[in-house]
Tab-separated table of C-alpha atoms and ligand atoms in Angstrom:
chain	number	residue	atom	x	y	z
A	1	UNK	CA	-32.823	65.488	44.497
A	2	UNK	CA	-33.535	62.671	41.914
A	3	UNK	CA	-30.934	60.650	40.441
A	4	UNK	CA	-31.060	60.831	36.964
A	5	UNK	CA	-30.125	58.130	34.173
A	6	UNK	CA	-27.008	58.795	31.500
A	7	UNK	CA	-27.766	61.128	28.637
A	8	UNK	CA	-27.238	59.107	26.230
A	9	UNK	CA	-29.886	56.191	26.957
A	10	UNK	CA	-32.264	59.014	27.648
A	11	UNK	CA	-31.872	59.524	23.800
A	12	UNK	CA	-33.206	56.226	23.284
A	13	UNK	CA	-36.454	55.235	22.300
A	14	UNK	CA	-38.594	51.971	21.813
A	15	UNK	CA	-38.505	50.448	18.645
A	16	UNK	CA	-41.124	50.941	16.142
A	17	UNK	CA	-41.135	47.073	15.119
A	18	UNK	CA	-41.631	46.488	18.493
A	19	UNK	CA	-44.397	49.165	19.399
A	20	UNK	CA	-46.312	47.540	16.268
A	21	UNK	CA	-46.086	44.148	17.178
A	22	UNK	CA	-47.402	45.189	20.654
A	23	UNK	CA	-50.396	46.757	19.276
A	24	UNK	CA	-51.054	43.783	16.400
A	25	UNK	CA	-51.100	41.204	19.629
A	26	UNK	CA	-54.196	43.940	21.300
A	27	UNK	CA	-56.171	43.049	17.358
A	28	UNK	CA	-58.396	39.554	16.894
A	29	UNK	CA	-57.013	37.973	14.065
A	30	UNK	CA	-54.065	39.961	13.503
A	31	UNK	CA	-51.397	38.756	10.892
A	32	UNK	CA	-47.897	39.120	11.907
A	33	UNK	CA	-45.643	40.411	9.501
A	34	UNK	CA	-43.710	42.153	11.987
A	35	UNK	CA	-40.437	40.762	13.232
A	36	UNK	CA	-37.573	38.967	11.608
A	37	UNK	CA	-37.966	35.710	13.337
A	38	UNK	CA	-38.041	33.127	11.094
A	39	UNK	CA	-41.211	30.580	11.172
A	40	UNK	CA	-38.952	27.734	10.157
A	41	UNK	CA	-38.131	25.535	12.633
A	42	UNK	CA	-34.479	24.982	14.086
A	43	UNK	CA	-32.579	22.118	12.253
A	44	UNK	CA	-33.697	18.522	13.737
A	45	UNK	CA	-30.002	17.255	14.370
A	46	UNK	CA	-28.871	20.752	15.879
A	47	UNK	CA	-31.833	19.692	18.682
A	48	UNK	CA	-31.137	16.772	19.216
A	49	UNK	CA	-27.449	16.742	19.990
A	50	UNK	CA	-27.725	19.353	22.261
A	51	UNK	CA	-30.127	17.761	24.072
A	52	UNK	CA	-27.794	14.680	24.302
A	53	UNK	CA	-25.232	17.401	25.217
A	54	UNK	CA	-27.139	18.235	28.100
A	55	UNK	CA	-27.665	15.577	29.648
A	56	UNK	CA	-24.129	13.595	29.344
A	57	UNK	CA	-22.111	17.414	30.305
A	58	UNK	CA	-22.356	19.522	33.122
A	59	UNK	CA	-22.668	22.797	31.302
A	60	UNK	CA	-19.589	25.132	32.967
A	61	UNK	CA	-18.969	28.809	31.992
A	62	UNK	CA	-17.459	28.725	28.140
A	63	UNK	CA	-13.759	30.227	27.919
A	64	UNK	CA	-13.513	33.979	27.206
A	65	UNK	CA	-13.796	34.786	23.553
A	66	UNK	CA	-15.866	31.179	23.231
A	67	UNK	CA	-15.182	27.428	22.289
A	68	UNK	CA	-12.546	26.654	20.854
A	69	UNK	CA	-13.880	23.936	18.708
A	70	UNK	CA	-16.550	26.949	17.764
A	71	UNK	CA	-14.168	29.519	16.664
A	72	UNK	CA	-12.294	27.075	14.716
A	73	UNK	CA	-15.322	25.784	12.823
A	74	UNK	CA	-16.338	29.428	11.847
A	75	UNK	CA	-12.474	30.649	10.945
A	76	UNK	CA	-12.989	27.369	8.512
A	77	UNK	CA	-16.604	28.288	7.422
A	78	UNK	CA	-14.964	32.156	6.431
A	79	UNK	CA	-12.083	30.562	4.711
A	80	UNK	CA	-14.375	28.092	2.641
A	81	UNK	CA	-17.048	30.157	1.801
A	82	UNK	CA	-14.751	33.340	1.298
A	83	UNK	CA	-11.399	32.497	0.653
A	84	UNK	CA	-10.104	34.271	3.826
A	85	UNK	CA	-6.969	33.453	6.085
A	86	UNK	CA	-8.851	33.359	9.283
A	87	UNK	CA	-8.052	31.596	12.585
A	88	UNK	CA	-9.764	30.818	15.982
A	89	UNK	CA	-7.976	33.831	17.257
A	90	UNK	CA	-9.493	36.096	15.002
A	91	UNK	CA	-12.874	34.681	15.750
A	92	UNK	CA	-14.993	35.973	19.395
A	93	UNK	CA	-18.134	34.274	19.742
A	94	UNK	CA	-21.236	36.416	20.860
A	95	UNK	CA	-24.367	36.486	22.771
A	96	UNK	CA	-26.161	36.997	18.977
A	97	UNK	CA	-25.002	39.236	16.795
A	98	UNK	CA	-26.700	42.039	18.685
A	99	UNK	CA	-24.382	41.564	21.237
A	100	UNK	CA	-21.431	41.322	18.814
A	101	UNK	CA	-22.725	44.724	17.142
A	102	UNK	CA	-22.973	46.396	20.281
A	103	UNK	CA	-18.880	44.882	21.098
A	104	UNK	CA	-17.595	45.904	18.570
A	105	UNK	CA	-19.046	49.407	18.024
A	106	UNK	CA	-18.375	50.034	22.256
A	107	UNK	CA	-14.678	48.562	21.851
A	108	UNK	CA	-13.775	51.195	19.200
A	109	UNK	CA	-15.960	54.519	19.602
A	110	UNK	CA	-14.518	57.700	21.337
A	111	UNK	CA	-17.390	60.430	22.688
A	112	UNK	CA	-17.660	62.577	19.343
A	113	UNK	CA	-16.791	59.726	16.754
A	114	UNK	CA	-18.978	59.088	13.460
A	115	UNK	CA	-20.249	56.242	11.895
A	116	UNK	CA	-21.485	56.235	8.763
A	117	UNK	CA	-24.848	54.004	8.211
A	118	UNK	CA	-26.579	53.197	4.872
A	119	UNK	CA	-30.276	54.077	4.819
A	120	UNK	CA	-32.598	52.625	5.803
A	121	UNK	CA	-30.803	51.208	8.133
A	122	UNK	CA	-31.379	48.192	10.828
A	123	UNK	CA	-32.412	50.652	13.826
A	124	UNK	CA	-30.209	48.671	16.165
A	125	UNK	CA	-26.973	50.912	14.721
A	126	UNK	CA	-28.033	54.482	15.488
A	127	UNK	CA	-29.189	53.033	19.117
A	128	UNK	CA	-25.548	51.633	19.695
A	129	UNK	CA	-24.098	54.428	17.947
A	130	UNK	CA	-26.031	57.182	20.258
A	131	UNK	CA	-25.513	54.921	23.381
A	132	UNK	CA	-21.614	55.354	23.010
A	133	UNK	CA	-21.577	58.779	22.648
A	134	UNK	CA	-20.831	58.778	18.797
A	135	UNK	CA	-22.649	60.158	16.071
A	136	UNK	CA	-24.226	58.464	13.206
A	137	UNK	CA	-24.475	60.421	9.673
A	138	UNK	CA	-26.678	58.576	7.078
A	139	UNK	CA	-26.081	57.968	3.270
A	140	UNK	CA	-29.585	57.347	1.801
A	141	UNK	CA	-29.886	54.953	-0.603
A	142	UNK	CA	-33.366	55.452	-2.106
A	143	UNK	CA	-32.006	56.810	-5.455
A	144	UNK	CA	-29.370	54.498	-5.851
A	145	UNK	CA	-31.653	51.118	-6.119
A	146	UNK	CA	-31.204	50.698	-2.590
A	147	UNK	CA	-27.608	49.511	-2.495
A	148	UNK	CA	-24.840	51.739	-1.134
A	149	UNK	CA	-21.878	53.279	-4.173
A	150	UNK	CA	-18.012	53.839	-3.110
A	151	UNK	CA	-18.609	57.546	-3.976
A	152	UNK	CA	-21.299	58.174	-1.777
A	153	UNK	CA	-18.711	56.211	1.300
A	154	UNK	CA	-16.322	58.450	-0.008
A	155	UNK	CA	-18.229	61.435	0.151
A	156	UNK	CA	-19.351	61.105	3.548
A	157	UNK	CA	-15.853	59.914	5.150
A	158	UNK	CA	-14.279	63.134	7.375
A	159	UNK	CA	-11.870	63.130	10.082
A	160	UNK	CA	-14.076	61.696	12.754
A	161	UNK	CA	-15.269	58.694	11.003
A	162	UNK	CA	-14.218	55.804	12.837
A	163	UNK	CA	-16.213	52.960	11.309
A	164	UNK	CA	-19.002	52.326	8.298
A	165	UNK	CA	-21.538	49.802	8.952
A	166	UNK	CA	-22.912	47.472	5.982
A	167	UNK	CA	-25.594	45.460	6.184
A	168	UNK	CA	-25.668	42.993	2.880
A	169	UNK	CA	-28.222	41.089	2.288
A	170	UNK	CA	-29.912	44.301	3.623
A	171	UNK	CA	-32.609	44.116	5.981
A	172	UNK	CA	-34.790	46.111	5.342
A	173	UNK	CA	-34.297	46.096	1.844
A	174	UNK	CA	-33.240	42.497	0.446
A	175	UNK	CA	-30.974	44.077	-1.726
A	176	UNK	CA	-27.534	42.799	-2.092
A	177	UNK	CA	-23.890	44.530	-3.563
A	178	UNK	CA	-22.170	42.994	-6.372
A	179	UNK	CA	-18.356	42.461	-5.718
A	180	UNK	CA	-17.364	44.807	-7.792
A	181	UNK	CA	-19.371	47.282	-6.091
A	182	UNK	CA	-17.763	45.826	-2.605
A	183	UNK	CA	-14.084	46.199	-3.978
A	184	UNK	CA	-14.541	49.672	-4.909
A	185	UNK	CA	-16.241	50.007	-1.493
A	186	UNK	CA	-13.089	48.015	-0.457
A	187	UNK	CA	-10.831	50.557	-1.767
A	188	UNK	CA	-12.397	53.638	-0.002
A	189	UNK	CA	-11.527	51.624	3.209
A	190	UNK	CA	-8.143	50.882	2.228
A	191	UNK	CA	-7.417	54.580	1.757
A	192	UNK	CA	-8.844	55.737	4.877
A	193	UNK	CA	-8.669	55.078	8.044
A	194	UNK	CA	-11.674	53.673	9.167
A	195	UNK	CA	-13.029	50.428	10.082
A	196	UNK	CA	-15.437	48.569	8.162
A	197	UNK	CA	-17.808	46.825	9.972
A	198	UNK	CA	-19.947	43.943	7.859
A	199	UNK	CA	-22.689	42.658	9.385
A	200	UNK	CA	-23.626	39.569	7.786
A	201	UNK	CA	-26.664	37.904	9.392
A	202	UNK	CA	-28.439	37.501	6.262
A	203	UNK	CA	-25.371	36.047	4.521
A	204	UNK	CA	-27.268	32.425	4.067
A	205	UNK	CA	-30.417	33.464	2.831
A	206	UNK	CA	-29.823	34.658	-0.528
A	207	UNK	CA	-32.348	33.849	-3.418
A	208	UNK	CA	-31.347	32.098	-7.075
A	209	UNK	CA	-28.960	34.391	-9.447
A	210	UNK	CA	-27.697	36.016	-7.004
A	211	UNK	CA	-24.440	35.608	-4.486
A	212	UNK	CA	-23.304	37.157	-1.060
A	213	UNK	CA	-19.735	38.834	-1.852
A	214	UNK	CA	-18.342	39.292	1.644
A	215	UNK	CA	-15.491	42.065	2.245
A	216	UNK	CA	-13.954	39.286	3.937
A	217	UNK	CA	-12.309	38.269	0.893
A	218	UNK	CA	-10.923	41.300	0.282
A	219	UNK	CA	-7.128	40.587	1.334
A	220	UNK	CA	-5.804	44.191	1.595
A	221	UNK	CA	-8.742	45.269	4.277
A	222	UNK	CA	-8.739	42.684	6.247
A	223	UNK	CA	-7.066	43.939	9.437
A	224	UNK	CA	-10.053	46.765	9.144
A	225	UNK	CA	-13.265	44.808	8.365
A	226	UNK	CA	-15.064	43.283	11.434
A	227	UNK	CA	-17.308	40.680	10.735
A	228	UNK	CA	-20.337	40.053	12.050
A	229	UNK	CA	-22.621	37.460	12.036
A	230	UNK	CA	-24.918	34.703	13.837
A	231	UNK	CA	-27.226	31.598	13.430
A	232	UNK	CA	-30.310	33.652	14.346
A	233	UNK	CA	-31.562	33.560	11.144
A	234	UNK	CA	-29.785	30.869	8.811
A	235	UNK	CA	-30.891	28.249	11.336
A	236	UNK	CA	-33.685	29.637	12.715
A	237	UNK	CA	-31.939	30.051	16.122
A	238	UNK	CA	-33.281	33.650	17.539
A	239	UNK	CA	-33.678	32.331	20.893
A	240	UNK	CA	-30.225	30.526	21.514
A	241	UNK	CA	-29.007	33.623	20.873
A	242	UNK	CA	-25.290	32.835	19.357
A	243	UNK	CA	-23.385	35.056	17.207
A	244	UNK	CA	-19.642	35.586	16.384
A	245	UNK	CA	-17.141	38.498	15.457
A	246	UNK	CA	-14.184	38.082	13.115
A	247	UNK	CA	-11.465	40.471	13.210
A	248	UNK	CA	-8.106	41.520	13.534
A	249	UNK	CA	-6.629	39.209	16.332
A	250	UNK	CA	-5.551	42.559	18.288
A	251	UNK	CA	-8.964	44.362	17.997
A	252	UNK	CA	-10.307	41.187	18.566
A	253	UNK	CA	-8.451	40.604	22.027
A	254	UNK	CA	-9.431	43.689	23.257
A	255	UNK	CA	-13.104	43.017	22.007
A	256	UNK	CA	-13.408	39.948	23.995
A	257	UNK	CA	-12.533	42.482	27.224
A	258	UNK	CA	-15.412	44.270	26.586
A	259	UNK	CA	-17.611	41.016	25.810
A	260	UNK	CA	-16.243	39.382	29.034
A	261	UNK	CA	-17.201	42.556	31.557
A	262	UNK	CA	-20.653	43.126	29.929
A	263	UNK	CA	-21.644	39.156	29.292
A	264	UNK	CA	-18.876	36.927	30.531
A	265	UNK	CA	-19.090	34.671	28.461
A	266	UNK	CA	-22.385	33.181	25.946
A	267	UNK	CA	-24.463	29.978	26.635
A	268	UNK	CA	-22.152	27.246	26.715
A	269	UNK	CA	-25.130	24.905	25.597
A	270	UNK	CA	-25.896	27.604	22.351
A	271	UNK	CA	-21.736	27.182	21.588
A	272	UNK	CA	-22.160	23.681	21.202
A	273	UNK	CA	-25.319	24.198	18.768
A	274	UNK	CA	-23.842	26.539	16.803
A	275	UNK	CA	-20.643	24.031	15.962
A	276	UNK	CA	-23.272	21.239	15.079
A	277	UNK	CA	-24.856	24.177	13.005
A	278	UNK	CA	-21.837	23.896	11.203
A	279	UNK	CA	-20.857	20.637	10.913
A	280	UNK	CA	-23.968	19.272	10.590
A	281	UNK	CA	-26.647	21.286	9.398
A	282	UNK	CA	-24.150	23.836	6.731
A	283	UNK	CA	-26.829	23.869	4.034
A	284	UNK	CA	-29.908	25.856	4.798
A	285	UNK	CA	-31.128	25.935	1.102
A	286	UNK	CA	-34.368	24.645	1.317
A	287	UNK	CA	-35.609	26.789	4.095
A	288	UNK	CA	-33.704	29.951	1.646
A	289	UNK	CA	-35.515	28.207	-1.100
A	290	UNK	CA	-39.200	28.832	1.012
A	291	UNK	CA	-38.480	32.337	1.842
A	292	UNK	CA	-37.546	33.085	-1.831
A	293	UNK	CA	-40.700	31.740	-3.101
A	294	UNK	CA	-42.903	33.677	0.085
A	295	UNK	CA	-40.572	36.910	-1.005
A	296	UNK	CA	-41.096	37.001	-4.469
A	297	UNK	CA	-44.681	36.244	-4.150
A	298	UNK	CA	-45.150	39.452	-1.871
A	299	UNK	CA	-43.162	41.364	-4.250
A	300	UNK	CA	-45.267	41.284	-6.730
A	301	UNK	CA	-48.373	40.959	-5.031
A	302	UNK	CA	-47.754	44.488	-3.522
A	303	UNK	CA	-46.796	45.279	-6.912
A	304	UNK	CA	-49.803	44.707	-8.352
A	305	UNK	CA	-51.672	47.079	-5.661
A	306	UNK	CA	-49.902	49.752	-6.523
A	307	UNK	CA	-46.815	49.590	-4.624
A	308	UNK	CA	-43.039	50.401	-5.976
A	309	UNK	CA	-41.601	47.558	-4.254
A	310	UNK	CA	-37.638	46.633	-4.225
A	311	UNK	CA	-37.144	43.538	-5.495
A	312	UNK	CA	-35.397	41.207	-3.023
A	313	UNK	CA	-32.275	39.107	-3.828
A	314	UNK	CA	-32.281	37.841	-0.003
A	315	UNK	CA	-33.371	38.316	3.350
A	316	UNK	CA	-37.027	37.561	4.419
A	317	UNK	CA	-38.039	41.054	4.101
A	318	UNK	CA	-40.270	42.948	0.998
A	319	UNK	CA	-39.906	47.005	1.292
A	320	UNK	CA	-42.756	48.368	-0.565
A	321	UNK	CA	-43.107	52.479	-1.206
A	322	UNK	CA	-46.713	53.256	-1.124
A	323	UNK	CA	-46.592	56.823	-1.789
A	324	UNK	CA	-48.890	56.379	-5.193
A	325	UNK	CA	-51.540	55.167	-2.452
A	326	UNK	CA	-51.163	57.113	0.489
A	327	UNK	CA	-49.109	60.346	1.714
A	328	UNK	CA	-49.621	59.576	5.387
A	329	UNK	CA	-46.726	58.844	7.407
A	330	UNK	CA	-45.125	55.676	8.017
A	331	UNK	CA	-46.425	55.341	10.986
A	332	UNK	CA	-49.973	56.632	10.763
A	333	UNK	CA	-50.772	53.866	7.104
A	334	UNK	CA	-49.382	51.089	9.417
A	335	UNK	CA	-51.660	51.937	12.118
A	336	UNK	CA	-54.673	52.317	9.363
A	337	UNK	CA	-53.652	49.453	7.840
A	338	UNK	CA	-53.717	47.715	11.090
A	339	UNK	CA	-57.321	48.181	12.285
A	340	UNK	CA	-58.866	47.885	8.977
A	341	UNK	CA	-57.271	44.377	7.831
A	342	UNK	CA	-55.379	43.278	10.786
A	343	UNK	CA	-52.537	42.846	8.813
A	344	UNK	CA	-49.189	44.122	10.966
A	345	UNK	CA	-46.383	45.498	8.924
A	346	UNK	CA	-43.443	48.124	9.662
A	347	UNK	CA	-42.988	51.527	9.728
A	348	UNK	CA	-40.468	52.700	6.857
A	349	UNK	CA	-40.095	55.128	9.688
A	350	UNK	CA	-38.480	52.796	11.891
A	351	UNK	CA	-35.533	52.005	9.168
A	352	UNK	CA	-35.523	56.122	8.749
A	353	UNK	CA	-37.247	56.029	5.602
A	354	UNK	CA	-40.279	57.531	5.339
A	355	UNK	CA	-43.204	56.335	3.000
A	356	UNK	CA	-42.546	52.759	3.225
A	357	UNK	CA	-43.767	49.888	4.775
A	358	UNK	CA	-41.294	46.371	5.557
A	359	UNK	CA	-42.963	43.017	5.349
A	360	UNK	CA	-41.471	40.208	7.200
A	361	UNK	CA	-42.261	37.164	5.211
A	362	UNK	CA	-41.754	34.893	8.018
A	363	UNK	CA	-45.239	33.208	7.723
A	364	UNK	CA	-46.346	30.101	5.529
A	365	UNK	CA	-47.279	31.056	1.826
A	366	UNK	CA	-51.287	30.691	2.767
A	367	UNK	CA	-51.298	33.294	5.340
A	368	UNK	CA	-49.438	35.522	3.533
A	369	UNK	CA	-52.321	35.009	0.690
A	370	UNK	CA	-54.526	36.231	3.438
A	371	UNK	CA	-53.057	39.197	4.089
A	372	UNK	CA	-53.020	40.371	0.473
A	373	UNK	CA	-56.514	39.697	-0.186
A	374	UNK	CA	-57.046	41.975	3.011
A	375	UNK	CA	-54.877	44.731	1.835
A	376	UNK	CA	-56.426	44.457	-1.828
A	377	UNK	CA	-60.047	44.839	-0.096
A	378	UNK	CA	-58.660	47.633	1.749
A	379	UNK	CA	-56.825	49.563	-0.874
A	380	UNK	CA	-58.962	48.699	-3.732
A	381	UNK	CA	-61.763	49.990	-2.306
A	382	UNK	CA	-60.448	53.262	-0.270
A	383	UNK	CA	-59.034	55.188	-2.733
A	384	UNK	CA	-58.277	58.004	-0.607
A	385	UNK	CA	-56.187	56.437	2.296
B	1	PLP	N1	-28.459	42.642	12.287
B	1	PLP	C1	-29.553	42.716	11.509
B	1	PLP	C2	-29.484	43.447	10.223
B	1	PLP	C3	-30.758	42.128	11.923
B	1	PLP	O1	-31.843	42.212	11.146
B	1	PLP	C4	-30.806	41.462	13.176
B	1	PLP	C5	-32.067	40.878	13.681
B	1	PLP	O2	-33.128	41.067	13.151
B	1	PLP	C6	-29.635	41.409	13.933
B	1	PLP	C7	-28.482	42.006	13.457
B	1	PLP	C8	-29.610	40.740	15.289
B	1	PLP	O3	-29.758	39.358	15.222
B	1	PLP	P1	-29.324	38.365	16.409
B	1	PLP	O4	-28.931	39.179	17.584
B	1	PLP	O5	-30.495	37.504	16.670
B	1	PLP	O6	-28.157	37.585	15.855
């Protein structure tokens, strides 16, 4: 008899953005517009005092929960930037926010639990969500401008929600809420009882005219919103992987429990970059201010060729609808749109939304040029694709 694996990671499956970028490395040529890792280079001064670091301290196991010094500097950061009342105990740091996600969703799911995720949706949650034995139900925001309403929250909330998941800025969709739309949200959470889970990772990279409202500020949810965020992609640190959670110091406690007998404890060295991160390197607008300008330039670059593209307010990310070009699946114009220009995009498939494609515009301005004139020959010239 064979052993067999658990049911629920049987359920699982590769990740589109990942099966694309596999096949885009197999293509001469290929453009990359793939993966959310910024281009931009880490801050100099994060660097270069770690390195110092480094060398002057042997690097021990970090306490449970993480630094300290690091949990203090993001309670401040929170209390600055959104007029909160954290502390260092309400604060867990996190091997990236991945990890954090996957804490906090397997420190308060039961077998049979719902969560209620905003479509399209970062495919990391239903994984999580399906891993744990819960159950994710979907609100689709397609025909509300991309951005989640209370009423639709509302609507969906039943006796075995246990948690709704927002991502704002919204990857894949740039879009952002306005605070009044996040205390009306707010309120939905304050007369249930759910948690409200925030994940913030684009919180930094938000374009001119527009700001990040975090439910963080919102004083009567706090002790149900859990926070989470990271310096993946403010400082361009995706590979020291280093994220945090903020919540309730209770959930939080028993949070780190889970952290500590899954990942003991993250990179002490990564700990120490993220507090320079914040002490040193807070302002990331001029790599915000390049990623607007790449952005906007795809926006309407698609738009001209035909696309209906949501117009981003942050993020690195462009979601275009090409049904007025094509009526293939996600999956299938990718692929086409792969070996005829080289030019690697994502499956709206992979976010659960079908007839869309995501472009990651984590490339300089001049290759991005590149790949437009390639789609334009393309497009332009097949006009049945
Ligand atoms: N959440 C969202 C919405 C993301 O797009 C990503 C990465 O692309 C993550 C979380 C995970 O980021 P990290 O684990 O690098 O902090």
């Amino acid at each position: 008899m064979e052993p067999q694996i658990n049911n629920n990671v049987r359920k699982l499956e590769t990740s589109l953005i990942r099966q694309v970028l596999m096949k885009s490395r197999e293509i001469e040529d290929s453009i990359n517009l793939t993966i959310g890792e910024p281009d931009i280079t880490t801050p100099e001064i994060i660097i270069k005092k770690s390195a110092d670091y480094m060398l002057n301290n042997q690097l021990n196991y970090a306490p449970l929960g993480g630094v300290a010094e690091l949990r203090e500097e993001v309670a401040k950061f929170y209390n600055t930037k959104y007029n909160s009342n954290y502390d260092a105990d309400n604060v867990m740091v996190s091997v990236g926010s991945t990890e954090g996600l996957s804490t906090a969703l397997k420190g308060i799911l039961n077998p049979g639990d719902e969560v209620i995720v905003i479509k399209p949706a970062y495919p990391l949650y239903e994984a999580l969500i399906t891993l744990y034995g819960a159950k994710a139900v979907y609100i689709d925001t397609k025909n509300s401008s991309y951005k989640v309403e209370a009423s639709m929250i509302e609507g969906a909330i039943t006796p075995k929600t246990k948690a709704v998941i927002l991502n704002y800025p919204s990857n894949p969709c740039g879009t952002l809420l306005s605070e009044d739309e996040v205390k009306k949200i707010s309120q939905v959470i304050s007369d249930n009882n759910v948690y409200l889970i925030s994940d913030e990772i684009y919180s930094e990279v938000v374009f001119t005219g527009n700001k990040f409202y975090s439910p963080a500020s919102v004083d009567n949810i706090r002790s149900k919103v859990i926070v989470i965020n990271g310096f993946s992609k403010s400082h361009s640190m995706t590979g020291w992987r280093v994220g945090y959670i903020i919540a309730e110091k209770n959930l939080r406690d028993h949070l780190v429990k889970v952290s500590q007998y899954t990942i003991s404890t993250p990179s002490t060295l990564s700990q120490y970059g993220a507090i320079i991160a914040l002490r040193d390197a807070r302002d990331v607008g001029e790599s915000v201010k390049v990623y607007e300008k790449r952005a906007l330039y795809i926006y309407e670059a698609l738009t001209k060729l035909g696309f209906d593209v949501v117009k981003p307010e942050g993020t690195f990310y462009v979601l275009a609808d090409y049904s007025k070009i094509s009526k293939k699946e996600s999956m299938n114009f990718v692929l086409d749109l792969l070996e005829n220009t080289g030019v690697a995009t994502v499956p709206g498939a992979a976010f659960g939304t079908e007839g869309c494609i995501r472009v990651s515009c984590t490339q300089k301005i001049e290759i991005l040029a590149d790949a437009v004139k390639r789609l334009e020959n393309y497009i332009l010239l097949n006009k049945n694709l």
